[in-house]
Amino acid sequence: MNAMGAMDAKVFEHDRVHMRVDQGIFELFRRNRIIGSYRTPLSWLKVRAEARRGGVIRLHFGNVEELDEPIYASTTSSRHLLHTIEIQTTDEPLYRAFFTELAQLSDRPTAP
């Protein structure tokens, strides 16, 4: 915490992905040829991991329908999700650890 009592920003950077939470707002940026970002209140954040062939996982970002939904879980469908990034399967534990931290900050679960 800083002197004003506000929590410092949580930042995750890996490869071409930058994620941060500051003052209750989650932001996702990725460095690529197409400018793309995603921003939502942390309490609305939903991330679903979809395993793909070739050692790739797609992370789909969207907004929850119920505020007690897990932040992070596996999925077989990307319907109703707003933004997608692809990561290497070997990097998934790094991302999962960050989402687990965010779940604790927002008093929400992560799926087993």
JSON list of N, CA and C in Angstrom, two decimals, residues 38-99:
[
{"chain": "A", "resi": 38, "resn": "TYR", "atom": "N", "xyz": [-8.08, -4.76, -23.91]},
{"chain": "A", "resi": 38, "resn": "TYR", "atom": "CA", "xyz": [-9.32, -5.12, -23.24]},
{"chain": "A", "resi": 38, "resn": "TYR", "atom": "C", "xyz": [-9.27, -4.49, -21.86]},
{"chain": "A", "resi": 39, "resn": "ARG", "atom": "N", "xyz": [-10.36, -3.89, -21.43]},
{"chain": "A", "resi": 39, "resn": "ARG", "atom": "CA", "xyz": [-10.42, -3.20, -20.15]},
{"chain": "A", "resi": 39, "resn": "ARG", "atom": "C", "xyz": [-11.77, -3.46, -19.52]},
{"chain": "A", "resi": 40, "resn": "THR", "atom": "N", "xyz": [-11.74, -3.83, -18.25]},
{"chain": "A", "resi": 40, "resn": "THR", "atom": "CA", "xyz": [-13.00, -4.10, -17.54]},
{"chain": "A", "resi": 40, "resn": "THR", "atom": "C", "xyz": [-12.75, -3.99, -16.03]},
{"chain": "A", "resi": 41, "resn": "PRO", "atom": "N", "xyz": [-13.79, -3.74, -15.25]},
{"chain": "A", "resi": 41, "resn": "PRO", "atom": "CA", "xyz": [-13.61, -3.81, -13.79]},
{"chain": "A", "resi": 41, "resn": "PRO", "atom": "C", "xyz": [-13.16, -5.22, -13.41]},
{"chain": "A", "resi": 42, "resn": "LEU", "atom": "N", "xyz": [-12.24, -5.32, -12.46]},
{"chain": "A", "resi": 42, "resn": "LEU", "atom": "CA", "xyz": [-11.74, -6.62, -12.03]},
{"chain": "A", "resi": 42, "resn": "LEU", "atom": "C", "xyz": [-12.88, -7.54, -11.58]},
{"chain": "A", "resi": 43, "resn": "SER", "atom": "N", "xyz": [-13.88, -6.99, -10.95]},
{"chain": "A", "resi": 43, "resn": "SER", "atom": "CA", "xyz": [-15.00, -7.80, -10.46]},
{"chain": "A", "resi": 43, "resn": "SER", "atom": "C", "xyz": [-15.81, -8.42, -11.60]},
{"chain": "A", "resi": 44, "resn": "TRP", "atom": "N", "xyz": [-15.66, -7.93, -12.81]},
{"chain": "A", "resi": 44, "resn": "TRP", "atom": "CA", "xyz": [-16.38, -8.47, -13.97]},
{"chain": "A", "resi": 44, "resn": "TRP", "atom": "C", "xyz": [-15.54, -9.42, -14.80]},
{"chain": "A", "resi": 45, "resn": "LEU", "atom": "N", "xyz": [-14.23, -9.49, -14.54]},
{"chain": "A", "resi": 45, "resn": "LEU", "atom": "CA", "xyz": [-13.30, -10.24, -15.37]},
{"chain": "A", "resi": 45, "resn": "LEU", "atom": "C", "xyz": [-13.58, -11.74, -15.38]},
{"chain": "A", "resi": 46, "resn": "LYS", "atom": "N", "xyz": [-13.53, -12.30, -16.60]},
{"chain": "A", "resi": 46, "resn": "LYS", "atom": "CA", "xyz": [-13.63, -13.75, -16.79]},
{"chain": "A", "resi": 46, "resn": "LYS", "atom": "C", "xyz": [-12.57, -14.13, -17.81]},
{"chain": "A", "resi": 47, "resn": "VAL", "atom": "N", "xyz": [-11.76, -15.16, -17.46]},
{"chain": "A", "resi": 47, "resn": "VAL", "atom": "CA", "xyz": [-10.74, -15.68, -18.38]},
{"chain": "A", "resi": 47, "resn": "VAL", "atom": "C", "xyz": [-10.98, -17.18, -18.51]},
{"chain": "A", "resi": 48, "resn": "ARG", "atom": "N", "xyz": [-11.10, -17.63, -19.75]},
{"chain": "A", "resi": 48, "resn": "ARG", "atom": "CA", "xyz": [-11.32, -19.06, -19.99]},
{"chain": "A", "resi": 48, "resn": "ARG", "atom": "C", "xyz": [-10.19, -19.58, -20.86]},
{"chain": "A", "resi": 49, "resn": "ALA", "atom": "N", "xyz": [-9.61, -20.70, -20.44]},
{"chain": "A", "resi": 49, "resn": "ALA", "atom": "CA", "xyz": [-8.48, -21.31, -21.15]},
{"chain": "A", "resi": 49, "resn": "ALA", "atom": "C", "xyz": [-8.97, -22.46, -22.01]},
{"chain": "A", "resi": 50, "resn": "GLU", "atom": "N", "xyz": [-8.60, -22.41, -23.28]},
{"chain": "A", "resi": 50, "resn": "GLU", "atom": "CA", "xyz": [-8.99, -23.44, -24.23]},
{"chain": "A", "resi": 50, "resn": "GLU", "atom": "C", "xyz": [-7.73, -24.09, -24.79]},
{"chain": "A", "resi": 51, "resn": "ALA", "atom": "N", "xyz": [-7.52, -25.38, -24.48]},
{"chain": "A", "resi": 51, "resn": "ALA", "atom": "CA", "xyz": [-6.36, -26.10, -24.99]},
{"chain": "A", "resi": 51, "resn": "ALA", "atom": "C", "xyz": [-6.51, -26.34, -26.48]},
{"chain": "A", "resi": 52, "resn": "ARG", "atom": "N", "xyz": [-5.45, -26.09, -27.22]},
{"chain": "A", "resi": 52, "resn": "ARG", "atom": "CA", "xyz": [-5.43, -26.28, -28.66]},
{"chain": "A", "resi": 52, "resn": "ARG", "atom": "C", "xyz": [-4.29, -27.21, -29.02]},
{"chain": "A", "resi": 53, "resn": "ARG", "atom": "N", "xyz": [-4.26, -27.65, -30.25]},
{"chain": "A", "resi": 53, "resn": "ARG", "atom": "CA", "xyz": [-3.16, -28.49, -30.71]},
{"chain": "A", "resi": 53, "resn": "ARG", "atom": "C", "xyz": [-1.88, -27.68, -30.85]},
{"chain": "A", "resi": 54, "resn": "GLY", "atom": "N", "xyz": [-0.76, -28.39, -30.88]},
{"chain": "A", "resi": 54, "resn": "GLY", "atom": "CA", "xyz": [0.51, -27.73, -31.14]},
{"chain": "A", "resi": 54, "resn": "GLY", "atom": "C", "xyz": [1.09, -27.00, -29.95]},
{"chain": "A", "resi": 55, "resn": "GLY", "atom": "N", "xyz": [0.71, -27.38, -28.74]},
{"chain": "A", "resi": 55, "resn": "GLY", "atom": "CA", "xyz": [1.28, -26.74, -27.55]},
{"chain": "A", "resi": 55, "resn": "GLY", "atom": "C", "xyz": [0.82, -25.32, -27.32]},
{"chain": "A", "resi": 56, "resn": "VAL", "atom": "N", "xyz": [-0.43, -25.03, -27.72]},
{"chain": "A", "resi": 56, "resn": "VAL", "atom": "CA", "xyz": [-0.98, -23.67, -27.60]},
{"chain": "A", "resi": 56, "resn": "VAL", "atom": "C", "xyz": [-2.24, -23.70, -26.74]},
{"chain": "A", "resi": 57, "resn": "ILE", "atom": "N", "xyz": [-2.39, -22.67, -25.96]},
{"chain": "A", "resi": 57, "resn": "ILE", "atom": "CA", "xyz": [-3.62, -22.44, -25.21]},
{"chain": "A", "resi": 57, "resn": "ILE", "atom": "C", "xyz": [-4.15, -21.08, -25.60]},
{"chain": "A", "resi": 58, "resn": "ARG", "atom": "N", "xyz": [-5.42, -21.01, -25.85]},
{"chain": "A", "resi": 58, "resn": "ARG", "atom": "CA", "xyz": [-6.08, -19.71, -26.11]},
{"chain": "A", "resi": 58, "resn": "ARG", "atom": "C", "xyz": [-6.70, -19.25, -24.80]},
{"chain": "A", "resi": 59, "resn": "LEU", "atom": "N", "xyz": [-6.39, -18.03, -24.43]},
{"chain": "A", "resi": 59, "resn": "LEU", "atom": "CA", "xyz": [-7.02, -17.40, -23.28]},
{"chain": "A", "resi": 59, "resn": "LEU", "atom": "C", "xyz": [-8.06, -16.43, -23.81]},
{"chain": "A", "resi": 60, "resn": "HIS", "atom": "N", "xyz": [-9.31, -16.69, -23.45]},
{"chain": "A", "resi": 60, "resn": "HIS", "atom": "CA", "xyz": [-10.43, -15.86, -23.88]},
{"chain": "A", "resi": 60, "resn": "HIS", "atom": "C", "xyz": [-10.85, -14.98, -22.70]},
{"chain": "A", "resi": 61, "resn": "PHE", "atom": "N", "xyz": [-10.95, -13.68, -22.94]},
{"chain": "A", "resi": 61, "resn": "PHE", "atom": "CA", "xyz": [-11.31, -12.71, -21.90]},
{"chain": "A", "resi": 61, "resn": "PHE", "atom": "C", "xyz": [-12.71, -12.18, -22.17]},
{"chain": "A", "resi": 62, "resn": "GLY", "atom": "N", "xyz": [-13.47, -12.04, -21.12]},
{"chain": "A", "resi": 62, "resn": "GLY", "atom": "CA", "xyz": [-14.81, -11.50, -21.24]},
{"chain": "A", "resi": 62, "resn": "GLY", "atom": "C", "xyz": [-15.33, -11.05, -19.89]},
{"chain": "A", "resi": 63, "resn": "ASN", "atom": "N", "xyz": [-16.62, -10.82, -19.81]},
{"chain": "A", "resi": 63, "resn": "ASN", "atom": "CA", "xyz": [-17.26, -10.37, -18.58]},
{"chain": "A", "resi": 63, "resn": "ASN", "atom": "C", "xyz": [-18.15, -11.48, -18.03]},
{"chain": "A", "resi": 64, "resn": "VAL", "atom": "N", "xyz": [-18.14, -11.61, -16.72]},
{"chain": "A", "resi": 64, "resn": "VAL", "atom": "CA", "xyz": [-18.96, -12.63, -16.06]},
{"chain": "A", "resi": 64, "resn": "VAL", "atom": "C", "xyz": [-20.44, -12.29, -16.18]},
{"chain": "A", "resi": 65, "resn": "GLU", "atom": "N", "xyz": [-21.24, -13.32, -16.08]},
{"chain": "A", "resi": 65, "resn": "GLU", "atom": "CA", "xyz": [-22.69, -13.12, -15.99]},
{"chain": "A", "resi": 65, "resn": "GLU", "atom": "C", "xyz": [-23.11, -13.04, -14.54]},
{"chain": "A", "resi": 66, "resn": "GLU", "atom": "N", "xyz": [-22.44, -13.82, -13.69]},
{"chain": "A", "resi": 66, "resn": "GLU", "atom": "CA", "xyz": [-22.69, -13.82, -12.23]},
{"chain": "A", "resi": 66, "resn": "GLU", "atom": "C", "xyz": [-21.40, -13.40, -11.54]},
{"chain": "A", "resi": 67, "resn": "LEU", "atom": "N", "xyz": [-21.47, -12.49, -10.57]},
{"chain": "A", "resi": 67, "resn": "LEU", "atom": "CA", "xyz": [-20.28, -11.93, -9.94]},
{"chain": "A", "resi": 67, "resn": "LEU", "atom": "C", "xyz": [-19.48, -12.93, -9.13]},
{"chain": "A", "resi": 68, "resn": "ASP", "atom": "N", "xyz": [-20.04, -14.11, -8.83]},
{"chain": "A", "resi": 68, "resn": "ASP", "atom": "CA", "xyz": [-19.29, -15.11, -8.06]},
{"chain": "A", "resi": 68, "resn": "ASP", "atom": "C", "xyz": [-18.65, -16.19, -8.95]},
{"chain": "A", "resi": 69, "resn": "GLU", "atom": "N", "xyz": [-18.70, -16.01, -10.27]},
{"chain": "A", "resi": 69, "resn": "GLU", "atom": "CA", "xyz": [-18.06, -16.96, -11.18]},
{"chain": "A", "resi": 69, "resn": "GLU", "atom": "C", "xyz": [-16.56, -16.95, -10.96]},
{"chain": "A", "resi": 70, "resn": "PRO", "atom": "N", "xyz": [-15.89, -18.08, -11.20]},
{"chain": "A", "resi": 70, "resn": "PRO", "atom": "CA", "xyz": [-14.43, -18.09, -11.12]},
{"chain": "A", "resi": 70, "resn": "PRO", "atom": "C", "xyz": [-13.83, -17.13, -12.14]},
{"chain": "A", "resi": 71, "resn": "ILE", "atom": "N", "xyz": [-12.74, -16.49, -11.74]},
{"chain": "A", "resi": 71, "resn": "ILE", "atom": "CA", "xyz": [-12.02, -15.64, -12.70]},
{"chain": "A", "resi": 71, "resn": "ILE", "atom": "C", "xyz": [-11.45, -16.50, -13.81]},
{"chain": "A", "resi": 72, "resn": "TYR", "atom": "N", "xyz": [-10.82, -17.62, -13.44]},
{"chain": "A", "resi": 72, "resn": "TYR", "atom": "CA", "xyz": [-10.07, -18.43, -14.41]},
{"chain": "A", "resi": 72, "resn": "TYR", "atom": "C", "xyz": [-10.57, -19.86, -14.38]},
{"chain": "A", "resi": 73, "resn": "ALA", "atom": "N", "xyz": [-10.86, -20.40, -15.57]},
{"chain": "A", "resi": 73, "resn": "ALA", "atom": "CA", "xyz": [-11.33, -21.78, -15.68]},
{"chain": "A", "resi": 73, "resn": "ALA", "atom": "C", "xyz": [-11.06, -22.29, -17.08]},
{"chain": "A", "resi": 74, "resn": "SER", "atom": "N", "xyz": [-11.21, -23.59, -17.27]},
{"chain": "A", "resi": 74, "resn": "SER", "atom": "CA", "xyz": [-11.09, -24.19, -18.60]},
{"chain": "A", "resi": 74, "resn": "SER", "atom": "C", "xyz": [-12.40, -24.03, -19.35]},
{"chain": "A", "resi": 75, "resn": "THR", "atom": "N", "xyz": [-12.33, -24.09, -20.67]},
{"chain": "A", "resi": 75, "resn": "THR", "atom": "CA", "xyz": [-13.54, -23.99, -21.48]},
{"chain": "A", "resi": 75, "resn": "THR", "atom": "C", "xyz": [-13.38, -24.80, -22.76]},
{"chain": "A", "resi": 76, "resn": "THR", "atom": "N", "xyz": [-14.50, -25.12, -23.35]},
{"chain": "A", "resi": 76, "resn": "THR", "atom": "CA", "xyz": [-14.49, -25.72, -24.68]},
{"chain": "A", "resi": 76, "resn": "THR", "atom": "C", "xyz": [-15.18, -24.80, -25.67]},
{"chain": "A", "resi": 77, "resn": "SER", "atom": "N", "xyz": [-15.68, -23.67, -25.16]},
{"chain": "A", "resi": 77, "resn": "SER", "atom": "CA", "xyz": [-16.40, -22.73, -26.01]},
{"chain": "A", "resi": 77, "resn": "SER", "atom": "C", "xyz": [-15.95, -21.31, -25.72]},
{"chain": "A", "resi": 78, "resn": "SER", "atom": "N", "xyz": [-15.78, -20.52, -26.75]},
{"chain": "A", "resi": 78, "resn": "SER", "atom": "CA", "xyz": [-15.38, -19.12, -26.55]},
{"chain": "A", "resi": 78, "resn": "SER", "atom": "C", "xyz": [-16.53, -18.16, -26.81]},
{"chain": "A", "resi": 79, "resn": "ARG", "atom": "N", "xyz": [-17.74, -18.67, -26.82]},
{"chain": "A", "resi": 79, "resn": "ARG", "atom": "CA", "xyz": [-18.90, -17.80, -27.04]},
{"chain": "A", "resi": 79, "resn": "ARG", "atom": "C", "xyz": [-18.98, -16.71, -25.98]},
{"chain": "A", "resi": 80, "resn": "HIS", "atom": "N", "xyz": [-19.41, -15.56, -26.36]},
{"chain": "A", "resi": 80, "resn": "HIS", "atom": "CA", "xyz": [-19.63, -14.43, -25.47]},
{"chain": "A", "resi": 80, "resn": "HIS", "atom": "C", "xyz": [-18.36, -13.91, -24.82]},
{"chain": "A", "resi": 81, "resn": "LEU", "atom": "N", "xyz": [-17.21, -14.19, -25.42]},
{"chain": "A", "resi": 81, "resn": "LEU", "atom": "CA", "xyz": [-15.97, -13.65, -24.89]},
{"chain": "A", "resi": 81, "resn": "LEU", "atom": "C", "xyz": [-15.42, -12.63, -25.87]},
{"chain": "A", "resi": 82, "resn": "LEU", "atom": "N", "xyz": [-14.76, -11.61, -25.35]},
{"chain": "A", "resi": 82, "resn": "LEU", "atom": "CA", "xyz": [-14.49, -10.41, -26.13]},
{"chain": "A", "resi": 82, "resn": "LEU", "atom": "C", "xyz": [-13.09, -10.31, -26.72]},
{"chain": "A", "resi": 83, "resn": "HIS", "atom": "N", "xyz": [-12.13, -10.95, -26.12]},
{"chain": "A", "resi": 83, "resn": "HIS", "atom": "CA", "xyz": [-10.74, -10.79, -26.55]},
{"chain": "A", "resi": 83, "resn": "HIS", "atom": "C", "xyz": [-10.01, -12.12, -26.36]},
{"chain": "A", "resi": 84, "resn": "THR", "atom": "N", "xyz": [-9.11, -12.46, -27.27]},
{"chain": "A", "resi": 84, "resn": "THR", "atom": "CA", "xyz": [-8.40, -13.73, -27.20]},
{"chain": "A", "resi": 84, "resn": "THR", "atom": "C", "xyz": [-6.91, -13.52, -27.44]},
{"chain": "A", "resi": 85, "resn": "ILE", "atom": "N", "xyz": [-6.10, -14.22, -26.64]},
{"chain": "A", "resi": 85, "resn": "ILE", "atom": "CA", "xyz": [-4.66, -14.26, -26.90]},
{"chain": "A", "resi": 85, "resn": "ILE", "atom": "C", "xyz": [-4.25, -15.73, -26.92]},
{"chain": "A", "resi": 86, "resn": "GLU", "atom": "N", "xyz": [-3.17, -16.03, -27.63]},
{"chain": "A", "resi": 86, "resn": "GLU", "atom": "CA", "xyz": [-2.63, -17.39, -27.64]},
{"chain": "A", "resi": 86, "resn": "GLU", "atom": "C", "xyz": [-1.31, -17.39, -26.89]},
{"chain": "A", "resi": 87, "resn": "ILE", "atom": "N", "xyz": [-1.14, -18.41, -26.05]},
{"chain": "A", "resi": 87, "resn": "ILE", "atom": "CA", "xyz": [0.10, -18.57, -25.30]},
{"chain": "A", "resi": 87, "resn": "ILE", "atom": "C", "xyz": [0.59, -20.00, -25.46]},
{"chain": "A", "resi": 88, "resn": "GLN", "atom": "N", "xyz": [1.85, -20.23, -25.15]},
{"chain": "A", "resi": 88, "resn": "GLN", "atom": "CA", "xyz": [2.39, -21.58, -25.16]},
{"chain": "A", "resi": 88, "resn": "GLN", "atom": "C", "xyz": [1.87, -22.32, -23.93]},
{"chain": "A", "resi": 89, "resn": "THR", "atom": "N", "xyz": [1.58, -23.60, -24.09]},
{"chain": "A", "resi": 89, "resn": "THR", "atom": "CA", "xyz": [1.09, -24.42, -22.98]},
{"chain": "A", "resi": 89, "resn": "THR", "atom": "C", "xyz": [2.06, -24.37, -21.80]},
{"chain": "A", "resi": 90, "resn": "THR", "atom": "N", "xyz": [3.35, -24.34, -22.08]},
{"chain": "A", "resi": 90, "resn": "THR", "atom": "CA", "xyz": [4.34, -24.30, -21.01]},
{"chain": "A", "resi": 90, "resn": "THR", "atom": "C", "xyz": [4.29, -23.00, -20.20]},
{"chain": "A", "resi": 91, "resn": "ASP", "atom": "N", "xyz": [3.72, -21.93, -20.76]},
{"chain": "A", "resi": 91, "resn": "ASP", "atom": "CA", "xyz": [3.61, -20.65, -20.06]},
{"chain": "A", "resi": 91, "resn": "ASP", "atom": "C", "xyz": [2.33, -20.54, -19.23]},
{"chain": "A", "resi": 92, "resn": "GLU", "atom": "N", "xyz": [1.41, -21.46, -19.40]},
{"chain": "A", "resi": 92, "resn": "GLU", "atom": "CA", "xyz": [0.10, -21.38, -18.73]},
{"chain": "A", "resi": 92, "resn": "GLU", "atom": "C", "xyz": [0.23, -21.26, -17.21]},
{"chain": "A", "resi": 93, "resn": "PRO", "atom": "N", "xyz": [1.12, -21.99, -16.53]},
{"chain": "A", "resi": 93, "resn": "PRO", "atom": "CA", "xyz": [1.21, -21.83, -15.07]},
{"chain": "A", "resi": 93, "resn": "PRO", "atom": "C", "xyz": [1.55, -20.40, -14.63]},
{"chain": "A", "resi": 94, "resn": "LEU", "atom": "N", "xyz": [2.33, -19.67, -15.42]},
{"chain": "A", "resi": 94, "resn": "LEU", "atom": "CA", "xyz": [2.64, -18.27, -15.09]},
{"chain": "A", "resi": 94, "resn": "LEU", "atom": "C", "xyz": [1.38, -17.41, -15.11]},
{"chain": "A", "resi": 95, "resn": "TYR", "atom": "N", "xyz": [0.58, -17.60, -16.15]},
{"chain": "A", "resi": 95, "resn": "TYR", "atom": "CA", "xyz": [-0.67, -16.85, -16.28]},
{"chain": "A", "resi": 95, "resn": "TYR", "atom": "C", "xyz": [-1.66, -17.26, -15.18]},
{"chain": "A", "resi": 96, "resn": "ARG", "atom": "N", "xyz": [-1.76, -18.57, -14.93]},
{"chain": "A", "resi": 96, "resn": "ARG", "atom": "CA", "xyz": [-2.69, -19.06, -13.90]},
{"chain": "A", "resi": 96, "resn": "ARG", "atom": "C", "xyz": [-2.34, -18.47, -12.54]},
{"chain": "A", "resi": 97, "resn": "ALA", "atom": "N", "xyz": [-1.04, -18.37, -12.23]},
{"chain": "A", "resi": 97, "resn": "ALA", "atom": "CA", "xyz": [-0.63, -17.79, -10.95]},
{"chain": "A", "resi": 97, "resn": "ALA", "atom": "C", "xyz": [-1.08, -16.33, -10.83]},
{"chain": "A", "resi": 98, "resn": "PHE", "atom": "N", "xyz": [-0.96, -15.57, -11.91]},
{"chain": "A", "resi": 98, "resn": "PHE", "atom": "CA", "xyz": [-1.41, -14.17, -11.90]},
{"chain": "A", "resi": 98, "resn": "PHE", "atom": "C", "xyz": [-2.92, -14.10, -11.70]},
{"chain": "A", "resi": 99, "resn": "PHE", "atom": "N", "xyz": [-3.67, -14.94, -12.42]},
{"chain": "A", "resi": 99, "resn": "PHE", "atom": "CA", "xyz": [-5.13, -14.92, -12.27]},
{"chain": "A", "resi": 99, "resn": "PHE", "atom": "C", "xyz": [-5.56, -15.38, -10.88]}
]
